[in-house]
mmCIF file of C-alpha atoms and ligand atoms in Angstrom:
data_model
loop_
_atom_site.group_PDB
_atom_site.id
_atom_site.type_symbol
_atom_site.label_atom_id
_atom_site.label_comp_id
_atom_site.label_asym_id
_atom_site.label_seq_id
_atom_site.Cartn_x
_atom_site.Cartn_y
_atom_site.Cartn_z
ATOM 1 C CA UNK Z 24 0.000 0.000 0.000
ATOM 2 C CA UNK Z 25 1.313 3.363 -1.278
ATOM 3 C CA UNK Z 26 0.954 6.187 1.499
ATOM 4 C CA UNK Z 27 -1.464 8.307 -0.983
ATOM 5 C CA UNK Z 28 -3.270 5.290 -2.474
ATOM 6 C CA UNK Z 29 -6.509 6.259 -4.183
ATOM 7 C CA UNK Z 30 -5.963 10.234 -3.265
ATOM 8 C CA UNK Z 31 -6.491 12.876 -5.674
ATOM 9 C CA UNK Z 32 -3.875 15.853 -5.603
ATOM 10 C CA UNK Z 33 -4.271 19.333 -7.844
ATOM 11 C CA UNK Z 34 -0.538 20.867 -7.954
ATOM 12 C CA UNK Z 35 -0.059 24.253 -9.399
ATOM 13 C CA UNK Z 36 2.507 25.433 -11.830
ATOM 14 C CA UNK Z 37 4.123 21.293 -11.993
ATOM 15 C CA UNK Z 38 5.403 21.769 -15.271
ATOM 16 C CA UNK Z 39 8.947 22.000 -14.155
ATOM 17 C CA UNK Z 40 11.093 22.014 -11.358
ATOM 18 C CA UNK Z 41 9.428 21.332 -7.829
ATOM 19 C CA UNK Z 42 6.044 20.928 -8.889
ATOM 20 C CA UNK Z 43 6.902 18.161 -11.282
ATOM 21 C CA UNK Z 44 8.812 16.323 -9.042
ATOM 22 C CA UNK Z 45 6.151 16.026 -6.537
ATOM 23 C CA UNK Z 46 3.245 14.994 -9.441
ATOM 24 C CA UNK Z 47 5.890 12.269 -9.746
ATOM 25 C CA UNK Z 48 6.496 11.016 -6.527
ATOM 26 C CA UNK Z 49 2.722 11.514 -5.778
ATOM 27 C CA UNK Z 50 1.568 9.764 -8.895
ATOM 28 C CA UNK Z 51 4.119 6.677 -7.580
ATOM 29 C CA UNK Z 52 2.746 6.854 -4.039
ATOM 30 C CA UNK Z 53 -1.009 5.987 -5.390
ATOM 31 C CA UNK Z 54 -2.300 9.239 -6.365
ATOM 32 C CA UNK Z 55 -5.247 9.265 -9.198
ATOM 33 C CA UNK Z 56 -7.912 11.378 -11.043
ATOM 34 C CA UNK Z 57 -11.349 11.818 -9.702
ATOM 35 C CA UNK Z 58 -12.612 14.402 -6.513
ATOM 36 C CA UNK Z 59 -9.444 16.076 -4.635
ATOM 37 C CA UNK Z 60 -8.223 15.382 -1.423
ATOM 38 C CA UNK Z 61 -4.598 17.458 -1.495
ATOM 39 C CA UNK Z 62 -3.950 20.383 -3.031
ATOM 40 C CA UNK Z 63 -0.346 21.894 -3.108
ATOM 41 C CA UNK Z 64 0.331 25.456 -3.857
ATOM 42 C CA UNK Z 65 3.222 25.192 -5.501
ATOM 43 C CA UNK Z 66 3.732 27.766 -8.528
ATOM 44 C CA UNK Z 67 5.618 30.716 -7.622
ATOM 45 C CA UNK Z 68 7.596 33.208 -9.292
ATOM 46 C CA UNK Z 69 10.946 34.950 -7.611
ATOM 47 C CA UNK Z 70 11.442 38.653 -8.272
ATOM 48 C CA UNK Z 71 15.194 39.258 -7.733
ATOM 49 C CA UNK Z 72 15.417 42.993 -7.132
ATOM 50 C CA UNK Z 73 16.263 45.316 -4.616
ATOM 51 C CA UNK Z 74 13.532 47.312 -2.988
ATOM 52 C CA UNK Z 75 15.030 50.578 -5.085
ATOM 53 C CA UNK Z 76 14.678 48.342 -8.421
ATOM 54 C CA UNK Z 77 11.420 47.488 -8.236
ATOM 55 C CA UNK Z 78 8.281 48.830 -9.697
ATOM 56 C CA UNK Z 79 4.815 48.832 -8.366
ATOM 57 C CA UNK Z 80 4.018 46.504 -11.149
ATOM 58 C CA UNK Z 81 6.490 44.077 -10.599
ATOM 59 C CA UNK Z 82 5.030 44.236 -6.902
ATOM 60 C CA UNK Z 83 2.030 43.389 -8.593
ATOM 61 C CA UNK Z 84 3.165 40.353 -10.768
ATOM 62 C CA UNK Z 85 4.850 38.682 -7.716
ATOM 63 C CA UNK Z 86 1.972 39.093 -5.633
ATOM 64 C CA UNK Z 87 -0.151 37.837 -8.225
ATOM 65 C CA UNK Z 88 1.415 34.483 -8.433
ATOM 66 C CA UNK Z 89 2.757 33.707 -4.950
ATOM 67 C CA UNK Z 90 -0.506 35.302 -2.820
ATOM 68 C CA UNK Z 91 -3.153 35.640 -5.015
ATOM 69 C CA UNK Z 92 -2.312 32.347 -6.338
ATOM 70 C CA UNK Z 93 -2.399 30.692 -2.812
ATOM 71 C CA UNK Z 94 -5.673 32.707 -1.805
ATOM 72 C CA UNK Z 95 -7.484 31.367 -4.747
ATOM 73 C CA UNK Z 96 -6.198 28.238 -4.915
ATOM 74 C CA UNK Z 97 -7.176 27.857 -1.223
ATOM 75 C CA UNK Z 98 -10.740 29.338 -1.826
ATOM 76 C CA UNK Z 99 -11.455 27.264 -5.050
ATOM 77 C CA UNK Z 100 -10.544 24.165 -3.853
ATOM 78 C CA UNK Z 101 -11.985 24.409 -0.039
ATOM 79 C CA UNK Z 102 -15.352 23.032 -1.179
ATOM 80 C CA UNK Z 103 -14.193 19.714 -2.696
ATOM 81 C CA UNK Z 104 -11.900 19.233 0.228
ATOM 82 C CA UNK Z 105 -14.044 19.581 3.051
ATOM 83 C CA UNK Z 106 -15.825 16.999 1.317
ATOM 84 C CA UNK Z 107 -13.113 14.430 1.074
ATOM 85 C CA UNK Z 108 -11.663 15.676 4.157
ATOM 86 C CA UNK Z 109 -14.999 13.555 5.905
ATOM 87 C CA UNK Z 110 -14.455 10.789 3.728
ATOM 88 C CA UNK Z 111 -10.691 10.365 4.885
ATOM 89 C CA UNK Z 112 -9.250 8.914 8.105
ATOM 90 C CA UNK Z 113 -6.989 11.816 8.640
ATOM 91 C CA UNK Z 114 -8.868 14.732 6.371
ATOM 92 C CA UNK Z 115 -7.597 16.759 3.337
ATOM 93 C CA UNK Z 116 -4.328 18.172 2.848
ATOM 94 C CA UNK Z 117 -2.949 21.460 1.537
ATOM 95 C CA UNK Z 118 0.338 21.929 1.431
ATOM 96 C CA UNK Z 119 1.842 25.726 0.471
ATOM 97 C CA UNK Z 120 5.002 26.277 -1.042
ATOM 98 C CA UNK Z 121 6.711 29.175 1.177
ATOM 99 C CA UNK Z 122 10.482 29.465 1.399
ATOM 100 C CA UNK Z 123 13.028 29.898 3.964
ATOM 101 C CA UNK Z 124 12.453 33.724 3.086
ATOM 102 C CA UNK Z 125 9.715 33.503 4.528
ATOM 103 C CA UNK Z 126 11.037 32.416 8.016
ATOM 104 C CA UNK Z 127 14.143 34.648 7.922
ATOM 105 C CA UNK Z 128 14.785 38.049 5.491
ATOM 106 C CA UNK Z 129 15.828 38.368 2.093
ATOM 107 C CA UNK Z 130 18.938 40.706 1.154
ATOM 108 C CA UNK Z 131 18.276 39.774 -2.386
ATOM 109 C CA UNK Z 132 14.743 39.697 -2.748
ATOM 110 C CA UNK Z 133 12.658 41.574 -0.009
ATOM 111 C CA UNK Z 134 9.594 41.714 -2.133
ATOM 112 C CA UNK Z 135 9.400 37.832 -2.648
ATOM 113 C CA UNK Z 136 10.917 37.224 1.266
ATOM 114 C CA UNK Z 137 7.374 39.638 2.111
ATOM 115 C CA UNK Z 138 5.196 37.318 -0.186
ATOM 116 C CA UNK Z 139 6.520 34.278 1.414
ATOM 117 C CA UNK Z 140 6.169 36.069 4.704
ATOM 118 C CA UNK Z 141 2.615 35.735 4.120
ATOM 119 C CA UNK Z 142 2.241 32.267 2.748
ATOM 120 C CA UNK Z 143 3.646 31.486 6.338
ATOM 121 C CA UNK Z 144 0.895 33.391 7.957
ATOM 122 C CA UNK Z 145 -1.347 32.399 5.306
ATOM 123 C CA UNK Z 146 -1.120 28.786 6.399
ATOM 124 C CA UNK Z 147 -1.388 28.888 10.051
ATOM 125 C CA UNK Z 148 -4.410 31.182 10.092
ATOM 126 C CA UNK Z 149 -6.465 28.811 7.217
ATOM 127 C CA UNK Z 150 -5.362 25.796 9.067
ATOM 128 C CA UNK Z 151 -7.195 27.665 12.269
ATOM 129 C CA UNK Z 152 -10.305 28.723 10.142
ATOM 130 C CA UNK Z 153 -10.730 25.118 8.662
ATOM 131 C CA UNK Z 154 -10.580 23.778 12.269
ATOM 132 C CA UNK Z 155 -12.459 26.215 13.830
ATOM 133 C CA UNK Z 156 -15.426 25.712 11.687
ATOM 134 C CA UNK Z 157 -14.931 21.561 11.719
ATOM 135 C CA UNK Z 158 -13.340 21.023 8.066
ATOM 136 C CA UNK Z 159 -10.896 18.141 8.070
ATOM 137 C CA UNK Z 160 -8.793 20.061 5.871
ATOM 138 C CA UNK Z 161 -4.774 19.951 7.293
ATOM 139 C CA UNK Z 162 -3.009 23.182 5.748
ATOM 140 C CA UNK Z 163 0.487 23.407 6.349
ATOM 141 C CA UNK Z 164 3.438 24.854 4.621
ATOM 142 C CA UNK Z 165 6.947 23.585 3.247
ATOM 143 C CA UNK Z 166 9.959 25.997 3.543
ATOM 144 C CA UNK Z 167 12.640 25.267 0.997
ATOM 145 C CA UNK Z 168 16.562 26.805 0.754
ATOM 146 C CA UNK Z 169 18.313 27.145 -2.290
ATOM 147 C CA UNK Z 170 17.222 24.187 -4.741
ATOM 148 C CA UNK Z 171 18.448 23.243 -7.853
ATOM 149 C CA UNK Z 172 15.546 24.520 -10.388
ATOM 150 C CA UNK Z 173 15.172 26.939 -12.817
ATOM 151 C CA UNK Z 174 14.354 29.603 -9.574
ATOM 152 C CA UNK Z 175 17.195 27.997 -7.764
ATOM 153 C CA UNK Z 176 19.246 29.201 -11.100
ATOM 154 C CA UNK Z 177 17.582 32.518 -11.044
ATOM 155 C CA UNK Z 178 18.553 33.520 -7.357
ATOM 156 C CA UNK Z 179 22.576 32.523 -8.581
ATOM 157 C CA UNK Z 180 22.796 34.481 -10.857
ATOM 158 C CA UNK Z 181 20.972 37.323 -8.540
ATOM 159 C CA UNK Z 182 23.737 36.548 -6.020
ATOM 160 C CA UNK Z 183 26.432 36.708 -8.919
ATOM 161 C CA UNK Z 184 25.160 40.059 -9.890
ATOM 162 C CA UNK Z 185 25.206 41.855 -6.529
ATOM 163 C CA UNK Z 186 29.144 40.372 -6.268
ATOM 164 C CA UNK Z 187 29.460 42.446 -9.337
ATOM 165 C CA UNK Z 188 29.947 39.378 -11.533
ATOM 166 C CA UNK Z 189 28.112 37.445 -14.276
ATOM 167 C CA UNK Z 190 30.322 34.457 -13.767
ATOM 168 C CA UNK Z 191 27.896 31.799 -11.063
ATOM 169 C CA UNK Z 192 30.449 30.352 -9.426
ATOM 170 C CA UNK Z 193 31.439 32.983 -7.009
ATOM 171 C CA UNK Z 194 27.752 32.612 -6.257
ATOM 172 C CA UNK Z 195 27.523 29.061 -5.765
ATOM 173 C CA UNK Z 196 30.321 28.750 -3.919
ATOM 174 C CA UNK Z 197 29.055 31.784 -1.882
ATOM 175 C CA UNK Z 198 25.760 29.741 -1.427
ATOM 176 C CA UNK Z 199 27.910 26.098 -0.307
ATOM 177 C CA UNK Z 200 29.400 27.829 2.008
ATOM 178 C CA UNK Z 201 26.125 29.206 3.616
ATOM 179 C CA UNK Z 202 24.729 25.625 3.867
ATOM 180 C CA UNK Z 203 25.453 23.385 6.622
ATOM 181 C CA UNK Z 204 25.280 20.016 5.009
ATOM 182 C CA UNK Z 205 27.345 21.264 1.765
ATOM 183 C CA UNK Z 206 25.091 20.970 -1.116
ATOM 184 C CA UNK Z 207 22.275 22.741 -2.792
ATOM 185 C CA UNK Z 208 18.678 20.636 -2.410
ATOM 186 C CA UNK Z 209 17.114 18.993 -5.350
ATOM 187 C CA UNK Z 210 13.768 18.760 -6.327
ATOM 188 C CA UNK Z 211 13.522 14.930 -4.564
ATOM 189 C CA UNK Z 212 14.687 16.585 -1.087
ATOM 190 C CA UNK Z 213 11.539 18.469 -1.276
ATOM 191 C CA UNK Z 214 9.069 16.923 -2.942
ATOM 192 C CA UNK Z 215 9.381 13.979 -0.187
ATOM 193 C CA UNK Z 216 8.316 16.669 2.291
ATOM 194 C CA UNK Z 217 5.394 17.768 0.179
ATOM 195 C CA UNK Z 218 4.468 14.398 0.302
ATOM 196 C CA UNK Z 219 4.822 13.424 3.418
ATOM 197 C CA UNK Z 220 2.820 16.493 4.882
ATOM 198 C CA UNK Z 221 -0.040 15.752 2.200
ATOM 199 C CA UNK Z 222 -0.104 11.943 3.516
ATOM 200 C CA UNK Z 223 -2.212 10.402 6.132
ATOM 201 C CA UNK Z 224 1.679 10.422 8.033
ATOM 202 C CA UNK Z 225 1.155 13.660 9.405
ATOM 203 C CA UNK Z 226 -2.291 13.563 10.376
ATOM 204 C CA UNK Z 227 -1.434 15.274 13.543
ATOM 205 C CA UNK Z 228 0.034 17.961 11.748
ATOM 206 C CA UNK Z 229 -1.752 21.599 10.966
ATOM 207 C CA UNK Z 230 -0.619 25.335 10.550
ATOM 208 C CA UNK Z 231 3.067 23.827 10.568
ATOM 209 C CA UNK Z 232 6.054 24.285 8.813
ATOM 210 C CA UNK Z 233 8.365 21.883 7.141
ATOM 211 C CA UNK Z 234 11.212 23.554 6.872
ATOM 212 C CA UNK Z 235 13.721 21.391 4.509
ATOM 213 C CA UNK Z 236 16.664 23.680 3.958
ATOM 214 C CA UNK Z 237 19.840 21.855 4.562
ATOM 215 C CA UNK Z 238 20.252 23.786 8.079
ATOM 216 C CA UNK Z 239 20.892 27.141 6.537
ATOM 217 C CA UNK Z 240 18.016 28.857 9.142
ATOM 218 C CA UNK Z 241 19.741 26.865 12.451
ATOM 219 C CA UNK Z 242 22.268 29.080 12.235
HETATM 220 N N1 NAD K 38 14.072 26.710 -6.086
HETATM 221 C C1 NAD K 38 14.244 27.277 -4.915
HETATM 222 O O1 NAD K 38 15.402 27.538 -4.506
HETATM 223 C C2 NAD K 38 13.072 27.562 -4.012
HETATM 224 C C3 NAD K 38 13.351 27.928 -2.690
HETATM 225 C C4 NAD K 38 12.295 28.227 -1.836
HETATM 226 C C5 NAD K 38 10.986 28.159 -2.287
HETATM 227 N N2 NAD K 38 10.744 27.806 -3.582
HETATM 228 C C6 NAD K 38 9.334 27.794 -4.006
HETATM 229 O O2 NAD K 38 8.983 26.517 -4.533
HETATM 230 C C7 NAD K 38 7.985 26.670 -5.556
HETATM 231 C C8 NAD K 38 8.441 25.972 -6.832
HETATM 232 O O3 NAD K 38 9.694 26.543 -7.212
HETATM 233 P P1 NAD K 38 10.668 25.896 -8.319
HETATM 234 O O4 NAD K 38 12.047 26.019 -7.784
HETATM 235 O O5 NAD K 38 10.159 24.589 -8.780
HETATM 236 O O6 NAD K 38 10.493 27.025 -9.440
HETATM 237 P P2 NAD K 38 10.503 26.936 -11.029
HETATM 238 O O7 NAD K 38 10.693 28.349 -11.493
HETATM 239 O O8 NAD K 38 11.431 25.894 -11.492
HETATM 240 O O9 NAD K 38 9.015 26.466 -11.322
HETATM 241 C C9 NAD K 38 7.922 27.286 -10.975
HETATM 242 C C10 NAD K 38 6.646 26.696 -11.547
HETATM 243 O O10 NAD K 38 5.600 27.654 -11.307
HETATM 244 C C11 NAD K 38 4.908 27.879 -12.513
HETATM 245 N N3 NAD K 38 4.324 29.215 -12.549
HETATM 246 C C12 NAD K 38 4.938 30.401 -12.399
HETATM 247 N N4 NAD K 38 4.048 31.410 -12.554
HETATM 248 C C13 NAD K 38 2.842 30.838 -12.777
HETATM 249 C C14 NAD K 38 1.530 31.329 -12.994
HETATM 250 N N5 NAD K 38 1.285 32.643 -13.050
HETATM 251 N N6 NAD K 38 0.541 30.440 -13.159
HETATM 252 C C15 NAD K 38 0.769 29.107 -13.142
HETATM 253 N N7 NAD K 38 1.997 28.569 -12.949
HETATM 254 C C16 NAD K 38 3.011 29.435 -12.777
HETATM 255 C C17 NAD K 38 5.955 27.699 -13.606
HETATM 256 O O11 NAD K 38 5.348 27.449 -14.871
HETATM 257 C C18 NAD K 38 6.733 26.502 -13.063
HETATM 258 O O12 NAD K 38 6.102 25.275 -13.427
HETATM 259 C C19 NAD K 38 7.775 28.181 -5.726
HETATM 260 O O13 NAD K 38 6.634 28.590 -5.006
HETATM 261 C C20 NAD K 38 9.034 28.783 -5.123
HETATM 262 O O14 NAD K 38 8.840 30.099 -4.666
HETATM 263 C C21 NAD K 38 11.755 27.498 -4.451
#
């Protein structure tokens, strides 16, 4: 028995990087069409400017995907999982895609760090709504470091840039040396978290955070 046998799951933005990883792994842990009983807000865009750079409408586009995109996707989907969430042992699962920026400031990035400030906030407070009105829907969030995706390659060459280089590995060395166990994550490291907190496994979890980072926010 697979630990998301029979279990529906709607992933945003799973065309690449994170997102696909996890329609993988959940597709290979028993995950199929029909109802929904996890929904992971996963798509998410990072900005990469300083707070002088930016314009009001690039304040806008980031805020569109990473908040307005977790609000909706939230709203939307509520209905059909307080449905399933009855059906199910454990209830329904959302899981959020935050970041470590939004546990801990951003140098780099202060208007993404403040949208994934609020996915953090986001998830506790519908995780209490959901139990305060008796939905069986678990909502909690998974915080990322630096992964090895297409964003992961996009925050590089950020950090490149503000050492006044184009060349990465300044960057990534930069980055290594930030990261207690020594390597960037990959898409596997947290897509096994997204899994886990969307499976029947962490029943007893809601309005957490997974935070999957390679110990760069112990320090
Ligand atoms: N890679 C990292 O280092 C890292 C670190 C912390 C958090 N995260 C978060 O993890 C999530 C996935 O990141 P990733 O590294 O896989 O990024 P990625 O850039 O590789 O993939 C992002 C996905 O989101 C989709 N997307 C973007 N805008 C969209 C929109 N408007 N509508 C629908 N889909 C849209 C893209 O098509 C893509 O499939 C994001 O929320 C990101 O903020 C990533």
């Amino acid at each position: 028995m697979n630990r998301l046998d029979g279990k529906v799951a709607l992933i945003s933005g799973a065309a690449r990087g994170i997102g696909a990883e996890t329609a993988r792994l959940m597709a290979e842990a028993g995950a199929r069409f029909g109802g929904l009983d996890i929904l992971v807000n996963n798509a998410g865009v990072f900005l990469g400017m300083s707070l002088e750079e930016a314009t009001l409408a690039d304040w806008h586009r980031v805020c569109g995907v990473n908040l307005t995109g977790v609000f909706l996707g939230t709203k939307l989907s509520a209905p059909a999982l307080r449905e399933s969430g009855h059906r199910s042992a454990h209830g329904s699962a959302i899981v959020n895609l935050a970041s470590v920026a939004g546990l801990v400031g951003s140098s780099n990035d202060p208007l993404y760090s403040m949208t994934k400030g609020g996915v953090t906030l986001f998830t506790k407070s519908a995780a209490l709504e959901f139990a305060r009105k008796g939905y069986r829907i678990r909502v909690n969030s998974m915080h990322p470091g630096t992964i090895d995706t297409d964003m992961g390659d996009q925050v590089l060459a950020i950090r490149a840039r503000n050492l006044g280089t184009n060349d990465l590995e300044p960057a990534r060395q930069q980055t290594l040396n930030r990261i207690p166990i020594g390597r960037m994550g990959t898409v596997s490291d947290i897509a096994k978290g997204i899994v886990f907190l969307a499976s029947d496994d962490a029943g007893f979890m809601t309005g957490a955070g997974l935070v999957v980072d390679g110990g760069i926010t112990a320090q």
